Amino acid sequence: MLLGIMFVLAGLLIAVYPPLLSLIVAGLLVFIGIGLILISYHYKKMSKHIDNPFMDFFIRF
């Protein structure tokens, strides 16, 4: 429910102030990028304990 309220508020703010959309999208992309970096770092750290060739193929790069 809280997430829905946040989306409604973000939609209203974007309707009132359109440049806010670029800030929201930029923040979302930065958040996703940081999340992927942290997941990759965690996998690299744990790869010594887990032997999974599928994950090794995709996370290696």
PDB file of C-alpha atoms in Angstrom:
ATOM      1  CA  MET A   1       0.000   0.000   0.000  1.00  0.00           C
ATOM      2  CA  LEU A   2       2.835   2.365   0.846  1.00  0.00           C
ATOM      3  CA  LEU A   3       4.453   1.681  -2.518  1.00  0.00           C
ATOM      4  CA  GLY A   4       1.190   2.538  -4.289  1.00  0.00           C
ATOM      5  CA  ILE A   5       0.918   5.817  -2.419  1.00  0.00           C
ATOM      6  CA  MET A   6       4.500   6.649  -3.346  1.00  0.00           C
ATOM      7  CA  PHE A   7       3.766   5.942  -7.028  1.00  0.00           C
ATOM      8  CA  VAL A   8       0.675   8.173  -6.933  1.00  0.00           C
ATOM      9  CA  LEU A   9       2.637  10.986  -5.291  1.00  0.00           C
ATOM     10  CA  ALA A  10       5.458  10.586  -7.804  1.00  0.00           C
ATOM     11  CA  GLY A  11       2.914  10.725 -10.644  1.00  0.00           C
ATOM     12  CA  LEU A  12       1.371  13.899  -9.259  1.00  0.00           C
ATOM     13  CA  LEU A  13       4.765  15.525  -8.792  1.00  0.00           C
ATOM     14  CA  ILE A  14       5.739  14.597 -12.357  1.00  0.00           C
ATOM     15  CA  ALA A  15       2.491  16.125 -13.651  1.00  0.00           C
ATOM     16  CA  VAL A  16       3.224  19.350 -11.763  1.00  0.00           C
ATOM     17  CA  TYR A  17       6.970  19.469 -12.422  1.00  0.00           C
ATOM     18  CA  PRO A  18       7.927  17.435 -15.568  1.00  0.00           C
ATOM     19  CA  PRO A  19      11.735  17.654 -15.152  1.00  0.00           C
ATOM     20  CA  LEU A  20      11.269  15.551 -12.021  1.00  0.00           C
ATOM     21  CA  LEU A  21      10.772  12.521 -14.284  1.00  0.00           C
ATOM     22  CA  SER A  22      14.399  12.658 -15.417  1.00  0.00           C
ATOM     23  CA  LEU A  23      15.567  12.805 -11.786  1.00  0.00           C
ATOM     24  CA  ILE A  24      13.400   9.822 -10.835  1.00  0.00           C
ATOM     25  CA  VAL A  25      14.624   7.766 -13.788  1.00  0.00           C
ATOM     26  CA  ALA A  26      18.252   8.726 -13.122  1.00  0.00           C
ATOM     27  CA  GLY A  27      17.897   7.775  -9.464  1.00  0.00           C
ATOM     28  CA  LEU A  28      16.303   4.464 -10.397  1.00  0.00           C
ATOM     29  CA  LEU A  29      19.106   3.653 -12.845  1.00  0.00           C
ATOM     30  CA  VAL A  30      21.759   4.512 -10.258  1.00  0.00           C
ATOM     31  CA  PHE A  31      19.977   2.354  -7.662  1.00  0.00           C
ATOM     32  CA  ILE A  32      19.780  -0.596 -10.093  1.00  0.00           C
ATOM     33  CA  GLY A  33      23.439  -0.168 -11.037  1.00  0.00           C
ATOM     34  CA  ILE A  34      24.576  -0.110  -7.414  1.00  0.00           C
ATOM     35  CA  GLY A  35      22.441  -3.159  -6.708  1.00  0.00           C
ATOM     36  CA  LEU A  36      24.009  -5.091  -9.580  1.00  0.00           C
ATOM     37  CA  ILE A  37      27.496  -4.116  -8.446  1.00  0.00           C
ATOM     38  CA  LEU A  38      26.763  -5.312  -4.903  1.00  0.00           C
ATOM     39  CA  ILE A  39      25.271  -8.592  -6.149  1.00  0.00           C
ATOM     40  CA  SER A  40      28.280  -9.169  -8.394  1.00  0.00           C
ATOM     41  CA  TYR A  41      30.688  -8.399  -5.545  1.00  0.00           C
ATOM     42  CA  HIS A  42      28.841 -10.763  -3.222  1.00  0.00           C
ATOM     43  CA  TYR A  43      28.892 -13.534  -5.824  1.00  0.00           C
ATOM     44  CA  LYS A  44      32.620 -13.056  -6.473  1.00  0.00           C
ATOM     45  CA  LYS A  45      33.253 -13.289  -2.732  1.00  0.00           C
ATOM     46  CA  MET A  46      31.132 -16.429  -2.370  1.00  0.00           C
ATOM     47  CA  SER A  47      32.320 -18.106  -5.595  1.00  0.00           C
ATOM     48  CA  LYS A  48      35.071 -19.899  -3.694  1.00  0.00           C
ATOM     49  CA  HIS A  49      32.400 -21.709  -1.681  1.00  0.00           C
ATOM     50  CA  ILE A  50      29.854 -22.324  -4.465  1.00  0.00           C
ATOM     51  CA  ASP A  51      30.682 -24.061  -7.741  1.00  0.00           C
ATOM     52  CA  ASN A  52      27.991 -23.139 -10.263  1.00  0.00           C
ATOM     53  CA  PRO A  53      29.150 -22.977 -13.918  1.00  0.00           C
ATOM     54  CA  PHE A  54      25.920 -21.261 -15.047  1.00  0.00           C
ATOM     55  CA  MET A  55      26.395 -18.326 -12.666  1.00  0.00           C
ATOM     56  CA  ASP A  56      30.109 -18.254 -13.365  1.00  0.00           C
ATOM     57  CA  PHE A  57      29.425 -17.819 -17.082  1.00  0.00           C
ATOM     58  CA  PHE A  58      27.059 -14.860 -16.640  1.00  0.00           C
ATOM     59  CA  ILE A  59      28.655 -13.060 -13.674  1.00  0.00           C
ATOM     60  CA  ARG A  60      32.255 -13.509 -14.824  1.00  0.00           C
ATOM     61  CA  PHE A  61      32.195 -10.394 -17.052  1.00  0.00           C
TER      62      PHE A  61
END
